[in-house]
Coordinates of C-alpha atoms in Angstrom, one line a residue:
X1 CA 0.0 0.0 0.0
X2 CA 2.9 2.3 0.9
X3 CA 4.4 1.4 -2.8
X4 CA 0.7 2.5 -3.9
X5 CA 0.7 5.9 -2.4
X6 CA 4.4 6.4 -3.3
X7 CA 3.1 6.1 -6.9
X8 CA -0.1 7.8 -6.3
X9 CA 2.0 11.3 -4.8
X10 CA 4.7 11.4 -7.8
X11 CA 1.9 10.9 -10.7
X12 CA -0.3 13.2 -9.3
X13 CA 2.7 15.8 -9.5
X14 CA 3.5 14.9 -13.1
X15 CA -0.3 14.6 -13.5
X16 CA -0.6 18.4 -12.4
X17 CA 2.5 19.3 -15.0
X18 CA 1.0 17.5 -17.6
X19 CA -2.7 18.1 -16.8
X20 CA -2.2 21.9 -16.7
X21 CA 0.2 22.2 -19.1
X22 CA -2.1 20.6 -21.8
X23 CA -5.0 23.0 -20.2
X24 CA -2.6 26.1 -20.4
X25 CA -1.7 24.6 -23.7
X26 CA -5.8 24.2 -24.7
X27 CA -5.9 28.0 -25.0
X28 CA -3.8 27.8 -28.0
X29 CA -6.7 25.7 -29.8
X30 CA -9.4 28.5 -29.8
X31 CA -6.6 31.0 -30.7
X32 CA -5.8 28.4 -33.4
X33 CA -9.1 27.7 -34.4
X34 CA -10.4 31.3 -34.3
X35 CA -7.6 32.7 -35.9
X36 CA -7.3 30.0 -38.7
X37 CA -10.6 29.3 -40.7
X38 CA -11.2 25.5 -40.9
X39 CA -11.7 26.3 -44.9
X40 CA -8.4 27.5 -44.5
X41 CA -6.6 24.8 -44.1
X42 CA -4.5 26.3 -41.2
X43 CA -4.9 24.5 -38.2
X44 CA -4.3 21.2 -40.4
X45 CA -0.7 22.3 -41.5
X46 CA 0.0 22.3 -38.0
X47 CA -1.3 19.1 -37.1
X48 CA 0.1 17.8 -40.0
X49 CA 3.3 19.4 -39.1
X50 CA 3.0 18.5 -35.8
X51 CA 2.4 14.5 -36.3
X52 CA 5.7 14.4 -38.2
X53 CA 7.6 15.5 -35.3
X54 CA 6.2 13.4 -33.0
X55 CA 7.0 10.5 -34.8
X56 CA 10.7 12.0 -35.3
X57 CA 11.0 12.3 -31.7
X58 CA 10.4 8.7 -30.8
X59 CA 13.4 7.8 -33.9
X60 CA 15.6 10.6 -32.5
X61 CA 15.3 8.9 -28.9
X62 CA 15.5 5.3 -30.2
X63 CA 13.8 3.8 -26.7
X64 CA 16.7 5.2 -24.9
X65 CA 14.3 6.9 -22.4
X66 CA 13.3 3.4 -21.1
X67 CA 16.6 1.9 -21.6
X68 CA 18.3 4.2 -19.1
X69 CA 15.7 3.4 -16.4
X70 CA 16.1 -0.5 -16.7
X71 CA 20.0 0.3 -17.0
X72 CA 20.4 2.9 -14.3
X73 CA 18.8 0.8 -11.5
X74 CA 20.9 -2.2 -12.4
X75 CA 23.4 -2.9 -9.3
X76 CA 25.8 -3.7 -11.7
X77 CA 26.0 -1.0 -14.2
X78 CA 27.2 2.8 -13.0
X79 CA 24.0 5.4 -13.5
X80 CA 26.2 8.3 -13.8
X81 CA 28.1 6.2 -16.9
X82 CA 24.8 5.3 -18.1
X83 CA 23.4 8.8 -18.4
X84 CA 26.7 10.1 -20.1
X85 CA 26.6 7.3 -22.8
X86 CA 23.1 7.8 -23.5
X87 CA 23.0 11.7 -23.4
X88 CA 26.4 11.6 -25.8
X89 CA 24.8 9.2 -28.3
X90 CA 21.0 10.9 -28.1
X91 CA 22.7 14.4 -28.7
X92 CA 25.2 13.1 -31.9
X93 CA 22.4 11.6 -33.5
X94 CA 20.0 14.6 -33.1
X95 CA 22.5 17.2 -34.5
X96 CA 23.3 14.7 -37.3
X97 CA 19.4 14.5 -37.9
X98 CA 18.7 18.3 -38.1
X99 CA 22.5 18.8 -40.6
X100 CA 20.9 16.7 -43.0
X101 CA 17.6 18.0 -42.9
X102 CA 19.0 21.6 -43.2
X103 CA 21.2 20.1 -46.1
X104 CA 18.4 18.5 -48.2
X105 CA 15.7 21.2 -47.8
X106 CA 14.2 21.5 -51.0
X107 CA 13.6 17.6 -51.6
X108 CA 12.5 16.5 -48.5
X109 CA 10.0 20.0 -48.2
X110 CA 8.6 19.0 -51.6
X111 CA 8.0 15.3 -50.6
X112 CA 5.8 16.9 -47.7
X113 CA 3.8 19.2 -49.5
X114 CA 5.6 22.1 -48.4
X115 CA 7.5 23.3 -51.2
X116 CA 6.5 26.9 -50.8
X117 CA 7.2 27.0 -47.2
X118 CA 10.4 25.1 -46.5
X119 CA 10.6 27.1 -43.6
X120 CA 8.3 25.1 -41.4
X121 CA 10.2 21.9 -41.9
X122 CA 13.5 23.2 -40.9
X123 CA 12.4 25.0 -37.7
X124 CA 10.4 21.9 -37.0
X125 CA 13.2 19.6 -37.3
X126 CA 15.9 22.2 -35.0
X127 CA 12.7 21.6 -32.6
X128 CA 12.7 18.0 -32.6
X129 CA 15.9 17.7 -32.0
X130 CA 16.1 19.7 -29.1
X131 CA 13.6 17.8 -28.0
X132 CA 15.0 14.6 -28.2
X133 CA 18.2 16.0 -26.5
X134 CA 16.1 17.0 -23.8
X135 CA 14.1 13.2 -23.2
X136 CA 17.3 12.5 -21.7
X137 CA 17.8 15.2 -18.7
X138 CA 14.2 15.1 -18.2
X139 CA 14.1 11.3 -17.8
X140 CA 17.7 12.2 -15.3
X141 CA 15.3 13.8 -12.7
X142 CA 12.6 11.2 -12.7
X143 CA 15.6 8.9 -11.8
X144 CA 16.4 11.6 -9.3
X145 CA 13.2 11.8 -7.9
X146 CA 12.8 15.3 -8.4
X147 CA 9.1 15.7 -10.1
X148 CA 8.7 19.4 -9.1
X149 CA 12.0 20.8 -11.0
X150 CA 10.6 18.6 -13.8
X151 CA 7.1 20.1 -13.4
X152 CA 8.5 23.6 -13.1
X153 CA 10.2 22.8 -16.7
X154 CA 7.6 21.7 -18.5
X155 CA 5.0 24.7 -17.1
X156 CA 7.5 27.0 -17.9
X157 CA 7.7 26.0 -21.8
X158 CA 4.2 25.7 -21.9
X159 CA 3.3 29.7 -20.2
X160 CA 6.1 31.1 -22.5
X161 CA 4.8 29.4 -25.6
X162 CA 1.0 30.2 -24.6
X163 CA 2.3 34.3 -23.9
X164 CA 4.3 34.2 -26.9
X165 CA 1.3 32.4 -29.6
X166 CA -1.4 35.1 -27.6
X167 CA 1.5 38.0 -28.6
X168 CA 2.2 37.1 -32.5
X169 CA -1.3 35.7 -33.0
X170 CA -4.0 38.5 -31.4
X171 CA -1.4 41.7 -30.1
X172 CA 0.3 42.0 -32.7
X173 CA -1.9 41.4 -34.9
X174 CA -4.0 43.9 -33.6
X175 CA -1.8 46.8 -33.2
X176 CA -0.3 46.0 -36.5
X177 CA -3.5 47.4 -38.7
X178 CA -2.9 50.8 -36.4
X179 CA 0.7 51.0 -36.5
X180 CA 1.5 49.1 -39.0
X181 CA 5.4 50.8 -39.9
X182 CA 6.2 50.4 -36.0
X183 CA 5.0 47.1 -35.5
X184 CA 5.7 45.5 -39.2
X185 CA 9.5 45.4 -37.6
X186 CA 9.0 42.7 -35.8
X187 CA 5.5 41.1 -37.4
X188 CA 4.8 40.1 -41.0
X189 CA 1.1 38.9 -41.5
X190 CA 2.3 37.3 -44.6
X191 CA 3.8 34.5 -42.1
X192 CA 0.5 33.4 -40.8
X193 CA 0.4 30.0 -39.1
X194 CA 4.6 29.8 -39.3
X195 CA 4.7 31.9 -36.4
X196 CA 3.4 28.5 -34.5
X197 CA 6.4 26.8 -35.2
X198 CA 9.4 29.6 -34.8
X199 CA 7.9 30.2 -31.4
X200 CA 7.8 26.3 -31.0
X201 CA 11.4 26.8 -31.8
X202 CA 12.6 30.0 -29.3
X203 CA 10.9 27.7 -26.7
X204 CA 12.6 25.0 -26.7
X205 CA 16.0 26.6 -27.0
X206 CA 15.2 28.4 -24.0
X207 CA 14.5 25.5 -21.7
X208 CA 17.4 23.9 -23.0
X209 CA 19.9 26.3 -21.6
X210 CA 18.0 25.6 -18.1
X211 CA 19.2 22.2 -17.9
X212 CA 22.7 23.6 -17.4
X213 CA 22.9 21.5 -13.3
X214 CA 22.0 18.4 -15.0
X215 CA 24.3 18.7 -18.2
X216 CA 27.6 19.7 -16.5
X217 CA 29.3 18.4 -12.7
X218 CA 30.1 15.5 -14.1
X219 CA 33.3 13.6 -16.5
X220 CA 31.4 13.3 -20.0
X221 CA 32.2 9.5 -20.9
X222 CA 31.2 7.2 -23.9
X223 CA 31.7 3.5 -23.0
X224 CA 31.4 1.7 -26.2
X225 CA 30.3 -1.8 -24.7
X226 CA 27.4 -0.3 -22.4
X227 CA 26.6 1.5 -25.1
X228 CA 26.2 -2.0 -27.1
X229 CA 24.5 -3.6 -24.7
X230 CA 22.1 -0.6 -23.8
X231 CA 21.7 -1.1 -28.2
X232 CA 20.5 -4.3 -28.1
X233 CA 17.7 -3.8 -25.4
X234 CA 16.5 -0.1 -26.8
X235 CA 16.5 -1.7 -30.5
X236 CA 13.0 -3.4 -29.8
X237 CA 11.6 -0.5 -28.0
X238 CA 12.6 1.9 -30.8
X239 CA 10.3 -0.6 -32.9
X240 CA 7.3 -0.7 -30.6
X241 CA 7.9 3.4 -30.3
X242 CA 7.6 4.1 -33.9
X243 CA 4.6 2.0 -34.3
X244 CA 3.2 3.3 -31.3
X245 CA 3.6 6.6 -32.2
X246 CA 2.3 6.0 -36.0
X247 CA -1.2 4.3 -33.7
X248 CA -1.3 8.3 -33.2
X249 CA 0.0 10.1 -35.9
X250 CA -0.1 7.6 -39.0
X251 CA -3.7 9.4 -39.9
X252 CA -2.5 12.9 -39.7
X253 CA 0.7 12.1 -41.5
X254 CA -1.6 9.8 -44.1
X255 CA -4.4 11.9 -44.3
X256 CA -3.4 14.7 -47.2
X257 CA -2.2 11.7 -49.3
X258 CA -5.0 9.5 -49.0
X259 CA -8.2 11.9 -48.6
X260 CA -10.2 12.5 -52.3
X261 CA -11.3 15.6 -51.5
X262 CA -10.0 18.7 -52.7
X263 CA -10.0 20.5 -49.1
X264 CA -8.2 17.4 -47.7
X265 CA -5.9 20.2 -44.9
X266 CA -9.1 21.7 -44.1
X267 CA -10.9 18.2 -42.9
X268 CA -7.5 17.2 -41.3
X269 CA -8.0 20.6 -39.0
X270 CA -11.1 19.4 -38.1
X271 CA -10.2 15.9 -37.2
X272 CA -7.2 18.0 -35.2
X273 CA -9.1 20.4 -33.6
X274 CA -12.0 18.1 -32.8
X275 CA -9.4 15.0 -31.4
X276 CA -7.7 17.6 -28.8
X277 CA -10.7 17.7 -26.6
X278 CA -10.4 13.7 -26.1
X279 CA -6.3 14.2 -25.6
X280 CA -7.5 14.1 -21.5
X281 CA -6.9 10.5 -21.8
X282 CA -3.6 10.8 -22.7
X283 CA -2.7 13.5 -20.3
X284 CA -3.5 11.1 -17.6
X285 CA -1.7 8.2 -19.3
X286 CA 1.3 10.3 -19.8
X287 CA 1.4 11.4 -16.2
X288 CA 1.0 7.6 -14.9
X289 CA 3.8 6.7 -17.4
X290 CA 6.0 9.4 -15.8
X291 CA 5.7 8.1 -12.6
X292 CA 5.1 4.2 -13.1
X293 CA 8.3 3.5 -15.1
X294 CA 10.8 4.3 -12.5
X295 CA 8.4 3.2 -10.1
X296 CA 8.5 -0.4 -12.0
X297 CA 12.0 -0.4 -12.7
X298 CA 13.0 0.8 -9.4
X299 CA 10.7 -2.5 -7.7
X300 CA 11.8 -4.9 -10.4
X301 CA 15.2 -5.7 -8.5
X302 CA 12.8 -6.4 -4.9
X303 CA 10.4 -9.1 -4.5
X304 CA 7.6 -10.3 -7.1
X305 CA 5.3 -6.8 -7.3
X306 CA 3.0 -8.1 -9.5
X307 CA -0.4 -8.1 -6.9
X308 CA 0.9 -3.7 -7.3
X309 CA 1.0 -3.8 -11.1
X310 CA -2.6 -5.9 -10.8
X311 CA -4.0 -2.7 -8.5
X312 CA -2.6 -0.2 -10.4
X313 CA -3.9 -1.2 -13.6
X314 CA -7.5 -1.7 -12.2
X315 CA -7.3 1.9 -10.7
X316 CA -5.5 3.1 -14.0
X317 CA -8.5 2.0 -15.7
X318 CA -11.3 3.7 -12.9
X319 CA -10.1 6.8 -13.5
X320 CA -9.7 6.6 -17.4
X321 CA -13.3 5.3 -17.1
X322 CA -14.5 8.6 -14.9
X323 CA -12.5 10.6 -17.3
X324 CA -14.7 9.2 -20.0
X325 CA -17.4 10.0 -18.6
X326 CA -16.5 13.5 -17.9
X327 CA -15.9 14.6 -21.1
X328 CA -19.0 13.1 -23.1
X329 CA -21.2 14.4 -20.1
X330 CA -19.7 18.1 -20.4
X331 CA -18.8 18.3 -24.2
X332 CA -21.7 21.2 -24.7
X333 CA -19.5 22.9 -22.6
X334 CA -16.1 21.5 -23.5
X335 CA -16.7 22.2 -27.3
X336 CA -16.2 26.0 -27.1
X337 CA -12.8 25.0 -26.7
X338 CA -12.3 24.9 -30.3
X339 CA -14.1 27.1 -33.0
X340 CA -17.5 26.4 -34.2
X341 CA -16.2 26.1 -37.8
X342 CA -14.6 22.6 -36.1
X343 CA -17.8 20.9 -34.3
X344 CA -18.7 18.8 -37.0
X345 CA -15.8 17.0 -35.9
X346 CA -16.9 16.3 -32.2
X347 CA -18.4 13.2 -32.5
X348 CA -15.1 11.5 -33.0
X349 CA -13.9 12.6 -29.4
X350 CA -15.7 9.6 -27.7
X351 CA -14.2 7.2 -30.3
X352 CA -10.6 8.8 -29.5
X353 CA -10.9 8.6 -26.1
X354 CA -12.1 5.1 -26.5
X355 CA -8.8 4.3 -28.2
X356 CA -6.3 6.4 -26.0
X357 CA -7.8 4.2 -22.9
X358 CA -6.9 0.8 -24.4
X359 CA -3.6 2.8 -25.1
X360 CA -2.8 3.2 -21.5
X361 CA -3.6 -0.6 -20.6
X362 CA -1.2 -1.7 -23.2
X363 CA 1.0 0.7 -22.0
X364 CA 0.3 -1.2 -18.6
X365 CA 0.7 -4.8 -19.9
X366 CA 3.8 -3.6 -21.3
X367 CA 6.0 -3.8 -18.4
X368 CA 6.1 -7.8 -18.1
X369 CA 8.5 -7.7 -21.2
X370 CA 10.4 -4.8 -20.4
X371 CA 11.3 -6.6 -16.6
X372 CA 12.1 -9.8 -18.5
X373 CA 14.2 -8.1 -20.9
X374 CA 12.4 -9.4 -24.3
X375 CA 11.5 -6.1 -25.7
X376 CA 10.9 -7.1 -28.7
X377 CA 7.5 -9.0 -27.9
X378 CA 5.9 -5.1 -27.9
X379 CA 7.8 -4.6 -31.5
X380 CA 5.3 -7.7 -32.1
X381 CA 2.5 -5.8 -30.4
X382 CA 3.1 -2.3 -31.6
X383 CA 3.7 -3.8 -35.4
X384 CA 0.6 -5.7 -36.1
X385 CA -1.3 -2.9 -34.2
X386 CA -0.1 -0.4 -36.0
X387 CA -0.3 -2.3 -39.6
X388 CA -4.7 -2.5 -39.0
X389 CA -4.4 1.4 -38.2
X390 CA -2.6 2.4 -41.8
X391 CA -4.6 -0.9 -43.5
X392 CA -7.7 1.0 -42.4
X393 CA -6.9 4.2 -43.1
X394 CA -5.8 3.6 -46.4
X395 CA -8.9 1.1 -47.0
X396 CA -11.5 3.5 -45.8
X397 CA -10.3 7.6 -45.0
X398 CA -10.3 8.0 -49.3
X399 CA -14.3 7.3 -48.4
X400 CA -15.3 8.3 -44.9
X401 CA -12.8 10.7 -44.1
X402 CA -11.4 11.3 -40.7
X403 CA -14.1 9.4 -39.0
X404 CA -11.9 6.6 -40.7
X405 CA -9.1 7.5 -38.7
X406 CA -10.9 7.4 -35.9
X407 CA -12.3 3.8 -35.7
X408 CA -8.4 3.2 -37.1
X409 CA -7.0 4.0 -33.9
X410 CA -9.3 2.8 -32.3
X411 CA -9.0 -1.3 -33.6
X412 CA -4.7 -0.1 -33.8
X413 CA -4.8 0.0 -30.0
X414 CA -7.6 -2.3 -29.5
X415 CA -5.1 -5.5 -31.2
X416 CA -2.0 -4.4 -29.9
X417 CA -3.6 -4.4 -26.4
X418 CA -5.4 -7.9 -26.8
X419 CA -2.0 -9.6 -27.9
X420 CA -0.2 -8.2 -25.2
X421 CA -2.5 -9.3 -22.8
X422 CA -2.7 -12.9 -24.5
X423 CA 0.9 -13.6 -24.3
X424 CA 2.0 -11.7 -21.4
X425 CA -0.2 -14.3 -19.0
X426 CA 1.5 -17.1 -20.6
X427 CA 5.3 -15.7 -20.2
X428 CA 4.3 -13.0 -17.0
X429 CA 1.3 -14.3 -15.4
X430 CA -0.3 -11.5 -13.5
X431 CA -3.9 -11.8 -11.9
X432 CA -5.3 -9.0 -13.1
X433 CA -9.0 -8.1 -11.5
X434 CA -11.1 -9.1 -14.8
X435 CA -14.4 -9.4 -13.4
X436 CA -14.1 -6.4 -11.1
X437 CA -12.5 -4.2 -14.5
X438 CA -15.5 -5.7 -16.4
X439 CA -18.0 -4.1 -14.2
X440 CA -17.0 -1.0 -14.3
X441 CA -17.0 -0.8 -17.9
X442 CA -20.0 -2.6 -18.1
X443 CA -21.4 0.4 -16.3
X444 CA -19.1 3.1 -18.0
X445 CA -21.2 1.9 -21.5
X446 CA -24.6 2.1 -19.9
X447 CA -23.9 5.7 -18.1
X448 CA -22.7 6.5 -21.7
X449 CA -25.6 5.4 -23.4
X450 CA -27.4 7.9 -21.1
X451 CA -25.2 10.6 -21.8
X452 CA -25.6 10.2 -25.6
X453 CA -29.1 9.8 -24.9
X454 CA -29.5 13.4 -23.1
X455 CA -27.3 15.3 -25.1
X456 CA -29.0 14.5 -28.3
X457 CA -32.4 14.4 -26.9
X458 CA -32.8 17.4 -24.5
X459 CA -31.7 21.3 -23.6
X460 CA -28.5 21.9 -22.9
X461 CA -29.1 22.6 -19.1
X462 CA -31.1 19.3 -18.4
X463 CA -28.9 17.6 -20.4
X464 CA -26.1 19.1 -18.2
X465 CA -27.7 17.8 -14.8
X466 CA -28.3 14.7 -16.0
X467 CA -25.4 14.1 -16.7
X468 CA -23.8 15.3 -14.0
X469 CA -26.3 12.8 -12.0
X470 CA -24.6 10.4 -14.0
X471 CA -21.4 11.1 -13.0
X472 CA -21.9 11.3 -8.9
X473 CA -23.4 8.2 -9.3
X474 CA -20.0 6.5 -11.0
X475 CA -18.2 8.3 -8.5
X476 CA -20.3 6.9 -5.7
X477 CA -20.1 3.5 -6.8
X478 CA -16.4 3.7 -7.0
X479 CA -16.4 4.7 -3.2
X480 CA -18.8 2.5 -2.0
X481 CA -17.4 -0.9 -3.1
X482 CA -13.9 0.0 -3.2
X483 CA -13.9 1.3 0.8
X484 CA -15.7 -2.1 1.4
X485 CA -13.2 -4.0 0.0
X486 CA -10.6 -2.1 1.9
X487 CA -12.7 -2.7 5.1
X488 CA -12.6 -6.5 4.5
X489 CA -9.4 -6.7 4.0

């Protein structure tokens, strides 16, 4: 139980980071949306844009994130040699990565549709590899157990990007049709939506230079054969990462290739726009990730913990489940994050959040092949999953659009996760609270049916107190069986 509430404390800290950060962050959607007409096509560069260098990221880090976890917690190894090695080979192969996109401009900014603006895929990939650079330190004070300095980081990038998007994207703006000589010195309108990715850029240079404490103290030091053996476990998780991250970004990245339509960066914004409002789910999976890695590989050298990783992932999945529930019962309120040119889009939120829970309980069921050492079981996983995701996209979007991409996520995370489970209680039995988990989605499906039922059906207002009924009464029944259990016990 202690274990529990140690792990409970640190992701409700990196829960706070990440859960308002992406709030902070949400204001940048209505500025986006409002800003950038749907018609436009705006707001779909930047997804577009945006689900390139996410995928980059997880190539740029090559599972190294994970692999200095499992590494720095073994007795045998050295952490301080282990964070050198990895930080010297993650930093190399992110400036290589951002030479040769600088070198091969034109080619690669044609293949991506942005010939005329080759602009926004060199700032992009200066971003992404600061960003990979900085996985490293930031995974250094998880090890650390330092949560807050990481929090503090990642608020402070988020409140200096927010100030800086409101500055170029409504002051400015603003001032610039009274003053235009004074202000035109440091604002172009002609720019537009590229402002989103040079501030992207000033950003993330910034925070770099405030991991000065973690990137010097200490003898810089390469050691070839860690660095092999550190190779040959992060190989498989590089695999599982890319087609993780294509689960999530394959359809944006897809999408303007695939899509008939003439207007296919327009529906793309939509799809964006619309899918942020479900990204809840993976602001809470993120934050349990943060805290249940080292958590796991800090427990994996002590006795059998598997009766923890049984509780955690049936309370992983209650509070996904609330979350749910949340979100469809307030999305007449929820929707004004985004502009109204995007609702049409909204009813693939509950379909996205459908898919980012079954993305956290694979996430869960991952660990018994990380602690065993055969990453390559979730290349397996992450492969196949992510082959139905681009099978379906490719099969379907040209006809049903981004709803397409939707359900393609969706049946993405819903194999991966069934496989993983399957063969994970043959090699890493864990007793895992089925019946108990089943209930509550059980009841999850029937509250939704509800929701879906008042929303369409009634006023906004009633629609809003029934719902919110709803809700207490989820709430309730968590409380009411889970204290009795606790009293049994």
């Amino acid at each position: 139980m202690a274990n529990l509430k140690s792990l409970a404390k640190d992701t409700a800290i990196y829960g706070m980071s990440s859960i308002i950060g992406r709030f902070l962050n949400y204001l940048l959607v209505p500025l986006y949306t409002a800003k950038l007409a749907a018609a436009g096509g705006g707001y779909g560069v930047i997804t577009n844009m945006y689900a390139y260098t996410a995928l980059l990221l997880v190539i740029l880090t090559y599972g190294m994130e994970t692999t200095f976890f499992r590494f720095a917690n073994k007795s045998e190894e050295d952490p301080q040699k282990v964070y050198s090695t990895i930080l010297m080979s993650v930093g190399f192969t992110a400036f290589l990565f951002a030479v040769a996109v600088i070198l091969f401009i034109t080619p690669i900014s044609s293949v991506m549709g942005y010939a005329d603006h080759p602009s926004y895929v060199w700032v992009m990939a200066l971003t992404v590899a600061l960003d990979a650079f900085q996985c490293i330190p930031f995974a250094y004070l998880r090890y650390k157990k330092r949560p807050l300095k990481f929090a503090a980081f990642k608020l402070f990038f988020i409140i200096l990007n927010i100030a800086l998007n409101l500055a170029f994207f409504l002051v400015l703006p603003a001032l610039y049709e009274s003053y235009p000589d004074v202000v035109g010195k440091i604002y172009d309108p002609a720019v537009g939506v590229g402002y989103a990715f040079y501030i992207n850029l000033a950003c993330t240079s910034i925070i770099t230079f405030c991991f000065y404490k973690e990137l010097t103290g200490f003898q810089y030091h390469f050691d070839k054969a860690l660095f092999k053996r550190m190779l040959t476990y992060s190989w498989p998780i590089l695999v599982l990462g890319i087609a993780g991250i294509l689960n999530q970004t394959a359809d944006k990245i897809l999408f303007p290739y695939i899509y008939k339509g003439g207007d296919a960066h327009a529906q793309l914004g939509i799809y964006g726009a619309a899918s942020k409002i479900a990204m809840i789910m993976a602001m809470i999976t993120q934050a349990f990730r943060y805290a249940y890695e080292p958590f796991v590989f800090g427990k994996a050298k002590d006795k059998d913990n598997r009766e923890t990783y049984a509780k955690a992932m049936k309370f992983f999945i209650i509070f996904t489940l609330l979350a749910f529930l949340v979100v469809v019962g307030y999305m007449d309120v929820l929707r004004h994050i985004i502009g109204r040119d995007y609702w049409e889009g909204l009813r693939v939120v509950p379909i996205v959040m459908a898919a980012e829970i079954m993305m956290g309980v694979y996430f869960n069921l991952s660990f018994w092949y990380k602690l065993i050492d055969k990453t390559i079981w979730g290349a397996y996983f992450s492969g196949i999953g992510c082959l139905v995701l681009i099978a379906i996209n490719i099969i379907f979007v040209p006809r049903y659009g981004y709803m397409a991409c939707a359900w393609a996520g969706f049946a993405g995370y819903a194999t991966a996760m069934t496989l993983s489970y399957i063969v994970g209680q043959k090699k890493y039995p864990i007793n895992y609270p089925l019946k108990s988990i089943g209930v509550y989605v059980v009841i999850t499906a029937l509250f939704y049916a509800v929701m879906t039922y008042a929303n369409n059906h009634l006023d906004t207002l009633p629609a809003l107190g029934v719902n919110t009924v709803v809700i207490l009464l989820f709430i309730g029944h968590i409380l009411k069986w889970e204290d009795l259990k606790i009293q049994k016990k």
